[in-house]
Amino acid sequence: MASLLEGQTRPIRLADIAKAAGVSHGTASNVFSRPEIVRAEVRERVKAVAEQMGYAGPDPKGRLLRAGKVNAIGVATTEPLSYFFDDPFARVMMAGISEACDATGAGIALVSAANQEKLAWNIRSALVDGFVLFCIEGGSRLVDLTRERKLPFVALELGFQDETVSAIGVDNVAGAKLAARHLAELGHRRFAVLSLGFADNRTGFATPDVVRSAVYTGTRDRLAGYFEELSRFGIDTATIPVYETENEEKSTRAGLEAIFARGEPPTAILAMSDRMALIAIDWLRAKGLDVPGDVSIVGFDGVPDGALSTPPLTTVAQPITEIGRRAARMILDHDGAVRRETMGVEFVVRGSTGPAPKA
């Protein structure tokens, strides 16, 4: 055996182990992949030789690639990796994806990078059978990179529209109408909107031109639902400030500061995510404003955190867990077909909304 190791410059291979142990290549392979069919004394001899030669076993990547399937799903976003753990919507979605993967023994690879070059590398090198795409920002980039891999993928349709892409989403217009109608029926007439992005890398008040040229149609659809319903109550939607955020604390707080610095403040806020709504509740409380006594707030998502806030959050609840399960199944059961599903929403009334304050 020493002679085998002398002058060794290449990695030890299974064939080397088989030769040193005096067994066939097939027998050596079975020791590592199907040990139960190998006699105990042969199995022990092969493993002893492997240990002495520093051989840890066959490379699982090579075996998986030869099989043409790695039994894992990539979940991709242009957000930093912390997004999967910090964002309440992402956490619930991942629970649904995990349930589907657990049922089949499949693995999950988290693929993310705010840096475009690293994102491209991460997508191209991920050892997965397909991708679930969180198309919140950079949706077009995610789709383009994933198409290059020629693997199945499904977009969580949070604002990305492409009829050639499998996607699962909700009826954004219908959900937004429910939120707006609820507040209007409570007597509110002064509104503001905390918006998701209409395009990448932009925050601030959204002009009509920004809305018309929206890359993310889900954002545009939610605003259209709000405005269509409020118009039915005689509200001039042209006067409603719409602040585009990045759906995180810094830009949401900046939006609230800007909105409440304008003339007569709103008595009702329509937030396009529960995360923004919960940030708004904390911001208003810090300013000495009561929710819902001074300002009512409606979110959009239905994350568990909303039921635990003070006050509990009124929201448009999406079937987030089910969306995650279905997205994963689309990859695990992929048959080459493009599938697009629109799921319903439920309006959940809690303590963050109340009658408009009397003038």
mmCIF file of C-alpha atoms in Angstrom:
data_model
loop_
_atom_site.group_PDB
_atom_site.id
_atom_site.type_symbol
_atom_site.label_atom_id
_atom_site.label_comp_id
_atom_site.label_asym_id
_atom_site.label_seq_id
_atom_site.Cartn_x
_atom_site.Cartn_y
_atom_site.Cartn_z
ATOM 1 C CA MET A 1 0.000 0.000 0.000
ATOM 2 C CA ALA A 2 2.870 2.336 0.721
ATOM 3 C CA SER A 3 4.045 1.952 -2.848
ATOM 4 C CA LEU A 4 0.673 3.033 -4.072
ATOM 5 C CA LEU A 5 0.867 6.234 -2.091
ATOM 6 C CA GLU A 6 4.441 7.121 -2.986
ATOM 7 C CA GLY A 7 4.577 9.957 -5.511
ATOM 8 C CA GLN A 8 0.766 10.245 -5.529
ATOM 9 C CA THR A 9 -0.200 13.642 -6.986
ATOM 10 C CA ARG A 10 -3.755 13.054 -8.172
ATOM 11 C CA PRO A 11 -6.711 12.509 -5.805
ATOM 12 C CA ILE A 12 -7.276 8.948 -4.566
ATOM 13 C CA ARG A 13 -9.998 7.269 -6.610
ATOM 14 C CA LEU A 14 -12.286 4.360 -5.902
ATOM 15 C CA ALA A 15 -10.313 2.261 -8.398
ATOM 16 C CA ASP A 16 -7.203 2.749 -6.259
ATOM 17 C CA ILE A 17 -9.046 1.493 -3.188
ATOM 18 C CA ALA A 18 -10.370 -1.548 -5.038
ATOM 19 C CA LYS A 19 -6.886 -2.467 -6.277
ATOM 20 C CA ALA A 20 -5.261 -2.024 -2.871
ATOM 21 C CA ALA A 21 -7.986 -4.053 -1.153
ATOM 22 C CA GLY A 22 -7.892 -6.792 -3.775
ATOM 23 C CA VAL A 23 -11.576 -6.482 -4.787
ATOM 24 C CA SER A 24 -13.414 -5.515 -7.927
ATOM 25 C CA HIS A 25 -14.407 -1.906 -8.633
ATOM 26 C CA GLY A 26 -18.072 -2.921 -8.293
ATOM 27 C CA THR A 27 -17.515 -4.446 -4.868
ATOM 28 C CA ALA A 28 -15.651 -1.367 -3.659
ATOM 29 C CA SER A 29 -18.476 0.821 -4.954
ATOM 30 C CA ASN A 30 -21.082 -1.275 -3.123
ATOM 31 C CA VAL A 31 -19.177 -0.871 0.158
ATOM 32 C CA PHE A 32 -19.952 2.862 0.013
ATOM 33 C CA SER A 33 -23.336 2.855 -1.717
ATOM 34 C CA ARG A 34 -24.945 -0.507 -0.808
ATOM 35 C CA PRO A 35 -22.949 -1.861 2.143
ATOM 36 C CA GLU A 36 -25.705 -4.269 3.193
ATOM 37 C CA ILE A 37 -25.006 -6.538 0.181
ATOM 38 C CA VAL A 38 -21.264 -6.848 0.870
ATOM 39 C CA ARG A 39 -19.880 -9.507 3.277
ATOM 40 C CA ALA A 40 -18.827 -7.995 6.572
ATOM 41 C CA GLU A 41 -15.164 -9.057 6.316
ATOM 42 C CA VAL A 42 -14.867 -7.624 2.783
ATOM 43 C CA ARG A 43 -16.625 -4.426 3.815
ATOM 44 C CA GLU A 44 -14.281 -3.966 6.773
ATOM 45 C CA ARG A 45 -11.175 -4.619 4.649
ATOM 46 C CA VAL A 46 -12.193 -2.075 2.000
ATOM 47 C CA LYS A 47 -13.041 0.570 4.597
ATOM 48 C CA ALA A 48 -9.749 0.004 6.403
ATOM 49 C CA VAL A 49 -7.834 0.475 3.145
ATOM 50 C CA ALA A 50 -9.862 3.607 2.349
ATOM 51 C CA GLU A 51 -9.113 5.097 5.759
ATOM 52 C CA GLN A 52 -5.401 4.384 5.473
ATOM 53 C CA MET A 53 -5.284 5.968 2.010
ATOM 54 C CA GLY A 54 -7.303 9.003 3.100
ATOM 55 C CA TYR A 55 -10.316 8.235 0.887
ATOM 56 C CA ALA A 56 -13.599 9.607 2.280
ATOM 57 C CA GLY A 57 -15.893 7.995 -0.285
ATOM 58 C CA PRO A 58 -17.306 8.731 -3.733
ATOM 59 C CA ASP A 59 -18.084 12.383 -4.504
ATOM 60 C CA PRO A 60 -21.879 12.675 -4.095
ATOM 61 C CA LYS A 61 -21.995 15.510 -6.659
ATOM 62 C CA GLY A 62 -20.654 13.226 -9.357
ATOM 63 C CA ARG A 63 -23.173 10.505 -8.560
ATOM 64 C CA LEU A 64 -26.053 12.943 -8.520
ATOM 65 C CA LEU A 65 -25.008 14.574 -11.781
ATOM 66 C CA ARG A 66 -24.695 11.176 -13.466
ATOM 67 C CA ALA A 67 -28.241 10.422 -12.310
ATOM 68 C CA GLY A 68 -29.423 13.717 -13.842
ATOM 69 C CA LYS A 69 -31.269 14.748 -10.654
ATOM 70 C CA VAL A 70 -30.014 16.107 -7.355
ATOM 71 C CA ASN A 71 -33.330 16.071 -5.447
ATOM 72 C CA ALA A 72 -33.074 19.685 -4.313
ATOM 73 C CA ILE A 73 -34.876 22.968 -5.013
ATOM 74 C CA GLY A 74 -33.179 26.342 -5.248
ATOM 75 C CA VAL A 75 -35.073 29.270 -3.717
ATOM 76 C CA ALA A 76 -33.715 32.487 -5.223
ATOM 77 C CA THR A 77 -33.977 36.208 -4.532
ATOM 78 C CA THR A 78 -31.945 39.316 -5.259
ATOM 79 C CA GLU A 79 -32.242 40.253 -1.590
ATOM 80 C CA PRO A 80 -29.427 39.487 0.879
ATOM 81 C CA LEU A 81 -29.526 36.013 2.402
ATOM 82 C CA SER A 82 -30.889 37.500 5.639
ATOM 83 C CA TYR A 83 -34.146 38.226 3.784
ATOM 84 C CA PHE A 84 -35.222 34.598 4.160
ATOM 85 C CA PHE A 85 -34.981 34.912 7.935
ATOM 86 C CA ASP A 86 -35.896 38.567 8.590
ATOM 87 C CA ASP A 87 -38.924 39.063 6.355
ATOM 88 C CA PRO A 88 -42.144 37.632 7.866
ATOM 89 C CA PHE A 89 -43.642 36.871 4.440
ATOM 90 C CA ALA A 90 -40.510 34.993 3.355
ATOM 91 C CA ARG A 91 -40.466 32.945 6.563
ATOM 92 C CA VAL A 92 -44.032 31.733 6.069
ATOM 93 C CA MET A 93 -43.427 31.050 2.367
ATOM 94 C CA MET A 94 -40.338 29.001 3.219
ATOM 95 C CA ALA A 95 -42.423 26.953 5.659
ATOM 96 C CA GLY A 96 -44.719 25.942 2.787
ATOM 97 C CA ILE A 97 -41.799 25.125 0.490
ATOM 98 C CA SER A 98 -40.175 23.101 3.281
ATOM 99 C CA GLU A 99 -43.349 21.075 3.859
ATOM 100 C CA ALA A 100 -43.454 20.003 0.217
ATOM 101 C CA CYS A 101 -39.748 19.149 0.237
ATOM 102 C CA ASP A 102 -39.989 17.223 3.523
ATOM 103 C CA ALA A 103 -42.780 15.094 2.057
ATOM 104 C CA THR A 104 -40.461 13.860 -0.700
ATOM 105 C CA GLY A 105 -37.107 14.035 1.053
ATOM 106 C CA ALA A 106 -35.924 16.860 -1.209
ATOM 107 C CA GLY A 107 -33.418 19.472 -0.086
ATOM 108 C CA ILE A 108 -33.478 23.268 -0.318
ATOM 109 C CA ALA A 109 -30.682 25.586 -1.430
ATOM 110 C CA LEU A 110 -31.037 29.299 -0.633
ATOM 111 C CA VAL A 111 -29.693 31.356 -3.529
ATOM 112 C CA SER A 112 -29.277 35.096 -3.027
ATOM 113 C CA ALA A 113 -26.946 37.999 -3.591
ATOM 114 C CA ALA A 114 -27.501 41.723 -3.782
ATOM 115 C CA ASN A 115 -24.363 41.910 -5.966
ATOM 116 C CA GLN A 116 -25.340 41.117 -9.573
ATOM 117 C CA GLU A 117 -22.123 39.271 -10.435
ATOM 118 C CA LYS A 118 -22.374 37.062 -7.377
ATOM 119 C CA LEU A 119 -26.066 36.449 -8.058
ATOM 120 C CA ALA A 120 -25.267 35.267 -11.576
ATOM 121 C CA TRP A 121 -22.588 32.924 -10.251
ATOM 122 C CA ASN A 122 -24.860 31.588 -7.496
ATOM 123 C CA ILE A 123 -27.671 30.835 -9.958
ATOM 124 C CA ARG A 124 -25.342 29.187 -12.472
ATOM 125 C CA SER A 125 -23.539 27.050 -9.925
ATOM 126 C CA ALA A 126 -26.439 25.978 -7.676
ATOM 127 C CA LEU A 127 -26.745 22.183 -7.571
ATOM 128 C CA VAL A 128 -30.539 21.978 -7.861
ATOM 129 C CA ASP A 129 -33.302 20.514 -10.049
ATOM 130 C CA GLY A 130 -35.149 23.820 -10.422
ATOM 131 C CA PHE A 131 -35.839 27.181 -8.829
ATOM 132 C CA VAL A 132 -38.578 28.996 -6.933
ATOM 133 C CA LEU A 133 -38.063 32.713 -7.603
ATOM 134 C CA PHE A 134 -38.975 35.447 -5.123
ATOM 135 C CA CYS A 135 -39.646 38.127 -7.768
ATOM 136 C CA ILE A 136 -39.897 41.082 -5.405
ATOM 137 C CA GLU A 137 -37.037 43.092 -6.847
ATOM 138 C CA GLY A 138 -34.812 42.137 -9.733
ATOM 139 C CA GLY A 139 -37.480 39.758 -11.010
ATOM 140 C CA SER A 140 -36.493 40.108 -14.654
ATOM 141 C CA ARG A 141 -32.847 39.439 -13.803
ATOM 142 C CA LEU A 142 -33.767 36.325 -11.823
ATOM 143 C CA VAL A 143 -35.872 34.982 -14.683
ATOM 144 C CA ASP A 144 -33.175 35.674 -17.290
ATOM 145 C CA LEU A 145 -30.449 33.986 -15.237
ATOM 146 C CA THR A 146 -32.630 30.992 -14.452
ATOM 147 C CA ARG A 147 -33.639 30.558 -18.080
ATOM 148 C CA GLU A 148 -29.948 30.274 -18.934
ATOM 149 C CA ARG A 149 -29.724 27.216 -16.671
ATOM 150 C CA LYS A 150 -32.484 25.520 -18.694
ATOM 151 C CA LEU A 151 -33.995 24.175 -15.480
ATOM 152 C CA PRO A 152 -37.671 24.381 -14.485
ATOM 153 C CA PHE A 153 -38.610 27.385 -12.390
ATOM 154 C CA VAL A 154 -41.686 29.059 -10.961
ATOM 155 C CA ALA A 155 -42.054 32.727 -10.037
ATOM 156 C CA LEU A 156 -43.848 33.737 -6.887
ATOM 157 C CA GLU A 157 -45.800 36.374 -8.734
ATOM 158 C CA LEU A 158 -45.171 39.299 -6.438
ATOM 159 C CA GLY A 159 -45.184 41.803 -9.248
ATOM 160 C CA PHE A 160 -43.588 40.019 -12.209
ATOM 161 C CA GLN A 161 -45.725 39.265 -15.259
ATOM 162 C CA ASP A 162 -44.632 36.994 -18.104
ATOM 163 C CA GLU A 163 -47.075 34.548 -19.653
ATOM 164 C CA THR A 164 -44.237 32.174 -20.616
ATOM 165 C CA VAL A 165 -43.204 31.713 -16.976
ATOM 166 C CA SER A 166 -44.861 29.350 -14.512
ATOM 167 C CA ALA A 167 -46.120 31.459 -11.615
ATOM 168 C CA ILE A 168 -48.313 31.435 -8.540
ATOM 169 C CA GLY A 169 -49.861 34.602 -7.150
ATOM 170 C CA VAL A 170 -53.042 36.143 -5.814
ATOM 171 C CA ASP A 171 -55.721 38.447 -7.194
ATOM 172 C CA ASN A 172 -54.057 41.711 -6.196
ATOM 173 C CA VAL A 173 -56.845 43.927 -7.524
ATOM 174 C CA ALA A 174 -59.554 42.071 -5.614
ATOM 175 C CA GLY A 175 -57.537 42.081 -2.392
ATOM 176 C CA ALA A 176 -56.773 45.794 -2.625
ATOM 177 C CA LYS A 177 -60.444 46.580 -3.223
ATOM 178 C CA LEU A 178 -61.391 44.787 -0.007
ATOM 179 C CA ALA A 179 -58.909 46.887 1.977
ATOM 180 C CA ALA A 180 -59.998 50.199 0.453
ATOM 181 C CA ARG A 181 -63.705 49.438 0.795
ATOM 182 C CA HIS A 182 -63.315 48.568 4.470
ATOM 183 C CA LEU A 183 -61.677 51.884 5.278
ATOM 184 C CA ALA A 184 -64.052 53.941 3.132
ATOM 185 C CA GLU A 185 -67.047 52.325 4.795
ATOM 186 C CA LEU A 186 -65.562 53.340 8.150
ATOM 187 C CA GLY A 187 -65.833 56.941 6.973
ATOM 188 C CA HIS A 188 -62.202 57.615 6.037
ATOM 189 C CA ARG A 189 -61.629 60.146 3.262
ATOM 190 C CA ARG A 190 -57.972 61.096 3.711
ATOM 191 C CA PHE A 191 -55.698 58.274 2.560
ATOM 192 C CA ALA A 192 -52.037 57.525 1.933
ATOM 193 C CA VAL A 193 -50.438 54.464 0.319
ATOM 194 C CA LEU A 194 -47.196 52.800 1.395
ATOM 195 C CA SER A 195 -46.259 51.049 -1.808
ATOM 196 C CA LEU A 196 -44.050 48.202 -2.896
ATOM 197 C CA GLY A 197 -41.685 49.034 -5.743
ATOM 198 C CA PHE A 198 -42.980 49.823 -9.216
ATOM 199 C CA ALA A 199 -39.454 49.199 -10.518
ATOM 200 C CA ASP A 200 -36.076 48.277 -9.047
ATOM 201 C CA ASN A 201 -33.906 50.560 -6.921
ATOM 202 C CA ARG A 202 -36.318 53.439 -6.546
ATOM 203 C CA THR A 203 -38.070 55.030 -3.570
ATOM 204 C CA GLY A 204 -40.075 58.206 -3.077
ATOM 205 C CA PHE A 205 -43.437 59.594 -4.122
ATOM 206 C CA ALA A 206 -44.720 57.801 -7.204
ATOM 207 C CA THR A 207 -46.012 59.977 -10.025
ATOM 208 C CA PRO A 208 -48.688 58.804 -12.487
ATOM 209 C CA ASP A 209 -45.907 58.252 -15.041
ATOM 210 C CA VAL A 210 -44.060 55.978 -12.605
ATOM 211 C CA VAL A 211 -47.226 53.961 -12.058
ATOM 212 C CA ARG A 212 -47.985 53.671 -15.779
ATOM 213 C CA SER A 213 -44.448 52.460 -16.554
ATOM 214 C CA ALA A 214 -44.375 49.947 -13.685
ATOM 215 C CA VAL A 215 -42.167 46.896 -14.162
ATOM 216 C CA TYR A 216 -43.968 45.104 -11.352
ATOM 217 C CA THR A 217 -47.580 44.734 -12.316
ATOM 218 C CA GLY A 218 -48.507 43.291 -8.916
ATOM 219 C CA THR A 219 -47.708 46.651 -7.330
ATOM 220 C CA ARG A 220 -49.613 48.468 -10.063
ATOM 221 C CA ASP A 221 -52.580 46.107 -9.637
ATOM 222 C CA ARG A 222 -52.795 46.704 -5.897
ATOM 223 C CA LEU A 223 -52.783 50.462 -6.424
ATOM 224 C CA ALA A 224 -55.393 50.117 -9.166
ATOM 225 C CA GLY A 225 -57.609 48.136 -6.796
ATOM 226 C CA TYR A 226 -57.263 50.747 -4.038
ATOM 227 C CA PHE A 227 -58.031 53.636 -6.374
ATOM 228 C CA GLU A 228 -60.895 51.951 -8.210
ATOM 229 C CA GLU A 229 -62.706 51.220 -4.980
ATOM 230 C CA LEU A 230 -62.030 54.622 -3.389
ATOM 231 C CA SER A 231 -63.317 56.350 -6.521
ATOM 232 C CA ARG A 232 -66.658 54.639 -5.938
ATOM 233 C CA PHE A 233 -66.902 56.598 -2.687
ATOM 234 C CA GLY A 234 -66.267 59.895 -4.436
ATOM 235 C CA ILE A 235 -62.656 60.199 -3.276
ATOM 236 C CA ASP A 236 -60.288 62.084 -5.581
ATOM 237 C CA THR A 237 -57.454 59.561 -5.879
ATOM 238 C CA ALA A 238 -55.205 62.143 -7.536
ATOM 239 C CA THR A 239 -54.781 63.725 -4.108
ATOM 240 C CA ILE A 240 -53.647 60.482 -2.413
ATOM 241 C CA PRO A 241 -49.877 60.357 -1.790
ATOM 242 C CA VAL A 242 -48.280 57.076 -2.908
ATOM 243 C CA TYR A 243 -44.811 56.472 -1.471
ATOM 244 C CA GLU A 244 -42.671 53.783 -3.079
ATOM 245 C CA THR A 245 -40.581 51.830 -0.533
ATOM 246 C CA GLU A 246 -38.159 48.926 -0.548
ATOM 247 C CA ASN A 247 -40.405 47.085 1.901
ATOM 248 C CA GLU A 248 -38.024 47.528 4.809
ATOM 249 C CA GLU A 249 -37.689 49.820 7.793
ATOM 250 C CA LYS A 250 -35.519 52.653 6.472
ATOM 251 C CA SER A 251 -37.536 53.518 3.347
ATOM 252 C CA THR A 252 -40.878 52.882 5.072
ATOM 253 C CA ARG A 253 -40.031 55.319 7.867
ATOM 254 C CA ALA A 254 -38.808 57.832 5.290
ATOM 255 C CA GLY A 255 -42.120 57.471 3.504
ATOM 256 C CA LEU A 256 -44.115 58.077 6.664
ATOM 257 C CA GLU A 257 -42.060 61.163 7.475
ATOM 258 C CA ALA A 258 -42.678 62.525 3.978
ATOM 259 C CA ILE A 259 -46.390 61.709 3.986
ATOM 260 C CA PHE A 260 -47.095 63.314 7.368
ATOM 261 C CA ALA A 261 -45.092 66.397 6.447
ATOM 262 C CA ARG A 262 -47.591 67.158 3.660
ATOM 263 C CA GLY A 263 -50.526 69.386 4.573
ATOM 264 C CA GLU A 264 -53.469 67.597 6.172
ATOM 265 C CA PRO A 265 -52.304 64.158 7.365
ATOM 266 C CA PRO A 266 -54.130 60.944 6.365
ATOM 267 C CA THR A 267 -56.513 59.191 8.709
ATOM 268 C CA ALA A 268 -56.012 55.874 6.883
ATOM 269 C CA ILE A 269 -52.933 54.133 5.463
ATOM 270 C CA LEU A 270 -53.079 51.372 2.868
ATOM 271 C CA ALA A 271 -49.837 49.382 3.144
ATOM 272 C CA MET A 272 -48.975 46.940 0.360
ATOM 273 C CA SER A 273 -47.310 44.560 2.827
ATOM 274 C CA ASP A 274 -47.786 43.598 6.443
ATOM 275 C CA ARG A 275 -44.148 44.402 7.077
ATOM 276 C CA MET A 276 -44.689 48.048 6.112
ATOM 277 C CA ALA A 277 -47.928 48.173 8.081
ATOM 278 C CA LEU A 278 -46.244 46.901 11.247
ATOM 279 C CA ILE A 279 -43.413 49.408 10.842
ATOM 280 C CA ALA A 280 -46.042 52.134 10.423
ATOM 281 C CA ILE A 281 -47.809 51.140 13.642
ATOM 282 C CA ASP A 282 -44.542 51.469 15.576
ATOM 283 C CA TRP A 283 -43.701 54.776 13.869
ATOM 284 C CA LEU A 284 -47.115 56.283 14.640
ATOM 285 C CA ARG A 285 -46.953 55.161 18.258
ATOM 286 C CA ALA A 286 -43.538 56.799 18.618
ATOM 287 C CA LYS A 287 -45.078 60.035 17.246
ATOM 288 C CA GLY A 288 -47.821 59.928 19.864
ATOM 289 C CA LEU A 289 -50.539 58.976 17.386
ATOM 290 C CA ASP A 290 -53.114 56.329 18.245
ATOM 291 C CA VAL A 291 -53.914 53.377 15.978
ATOM 292 C CA PRO A 292 -56.754 53.255 15.105
ATOM 293 C CA GLY A 293 -57.982 56.324 17.005
ATOM 294 C CA ASP A 294 -55.994 58.791 14.907
ATOM 295 C CA VAL A 295 -54.891 56.643 11.965
ATOM 296 C CA SER A 296 -56.205 53.300 10.704
ATOM 297 C CA ILE A 297 -53.874 50.884 8.910
ATOM 298 C CA VAL A 298 -54.506 47.901 6.635
ATOM 299 C CA GLY A 299 -51.706 45.557 5.577
ATOM 300 C CA PHE A 300 -51.457 42.993 2.809
ATOM 301 C CA ASP A 301 -50.101 39.449 3.358
ATOM 302 C CA GLY A 302 -51.543 37.820 6.455
ATOM 303 C CA VAL A 303 -48.259 36.983 8.224
ATOM 304 C CA PRO A 304 -48.502 35.574 11.781
ATOM 305 C CA ASP A 305 -46.740 38.653 13.219
ATOM 306 C CA GLY A 306 -49.785 40.752 12.332
ATOM 307 C CA ALA A 307 -52.019 38.904 14.792
ATOM 308 C CA LEU A 308 -49.519 39.564 17.587
ATOM 309 C CA SER A 309 -48.938 43.287 17.060
ATOM 310 C CA THR A 310 -50.439 46.019 19.249
ATOM 311 C CA PRO A 311 -53.051 46.570 18.005
ATOM 312 C CA PRO A 312 -53.493 43.408 15.913
ATOM 313 C CA LEU A 313 -53.254 44.181 12.206
ATOM 314 C CA THR A 314 -56.183 44.272 9.812
ATOM 315 C CA THR A 315 -54.911 42.722 6.592
ATOM 316 C CA VAL A 316 -55.540 41.140 3.209
ATOM 317 C CA ALA A 317 -54.410 37.584 3.922
ATOM 318 C CA GLN A 318 -52.773 35.547 1.199
ATOM 319 C CA PRO A 319 -52.568 31.723 1.462
ATOM 320 C CA ILE A 320 -48.787 32.089 1.808
ATOM 321 C CA THR A 321 -48.001 28.592 3.038
ATOM 322 C CA GLU A 322 -50.107 26.994 0.313
ATOM 323 C CA ILE A 323 -48.442 29.140 -2.347
ATOM 324 C CA GLY A 324 -45.067 27.872 -1.115
ATOM 325 C CA ARG A 325 -46.226 24.251 -1.154
ATOM 326 C CA ARG A 326 -47.598 24.542 -4.680
ATOM 327 C CA ALA A 327 -44.507 26.288 -5.982
ATOM 328 C CA ALA A 328 -42.291 23.503 -4.658
ATOM 329 C CA ARG A 329 -44.565 20.837 -6.118
ATOM 330 C CA MET A 330 -44.361 22.528 -9.524
ATOM 331 C CA ILE A 331 -40.610 21.920 -9.460
ATOM 332 C CA LEU A 332 -40.678 18.467 -7.893
ATOM 333 C CA ASP A 333 -43.393 17.236 -10.318
ATOM 334 C CA HIS A 334 -42.239 19.232 -13.334
ATOM 335 C CA ASP A 335 -43.602 17.893 -16.625
ATOM 336 C CA GLY A 336 -42.504 20.685 -18.962
ATOM 337 C CA ALA A 337 -45.819 22.578 -18.939
ATOM 338 C CA VAL A 338 -46.163 26.279 -18.056
ATOM 339 C CA ARG A 339 -48.611 26.658 -15.183
ATOM 340 C CA ARG A 340 -50.004 29.911 -13.843
ATOM 341 C CA GLU A 341 -52.252 29.933 -10.777
ATOM 342 C CA THR A 342 -54.116 32.845 -9.212
ATOM 343 C CA MET A 343 -55.299 32.162 -5.684
ATOM 344 C CA GLY A 344 -57.924 33.960 -3.655
ATOM 345 C CA VAL A 345 -57.391 36.158 -0.605
ATOM 346 C CA GLU A 346 -59.234 36.618 2.687
ATOM 347 C CA PHE A 347 -59.880 39.944 4.392
ATOM 348 C CA VAL A 348 -59.138 39.763 8.128
ATOM 349 C CA VAL A 349 -60.464 42.595 10.301
ATOM 350 C CA ARG A 350 -58.572 43.227 13.530
ATOM 351 C CA GLY A 351 -57.803 46.134 15.822
ATOM 352 C CA SER A 352 -55.703 48.405 13.583
ATOM 353 C CA THR A 353 -58.761 49.863 11.833
ATOM 354 C CA GLY A 354 -61.636 51.877 13.207
ATOM 355 C CA PRO A 355 -64.004 54.731 12.336
ATOM 356 C CA ALA A 356 -62.497 57.909 10.926
ATOM 357 C CA PRO A 357 -61.791 60.444 13.661
ATOM 358 C CA LYS A 358 -64.345 63.226 13.906
ATOM 359 C CA ALA A 359 -63.207 66.576 12.592
#
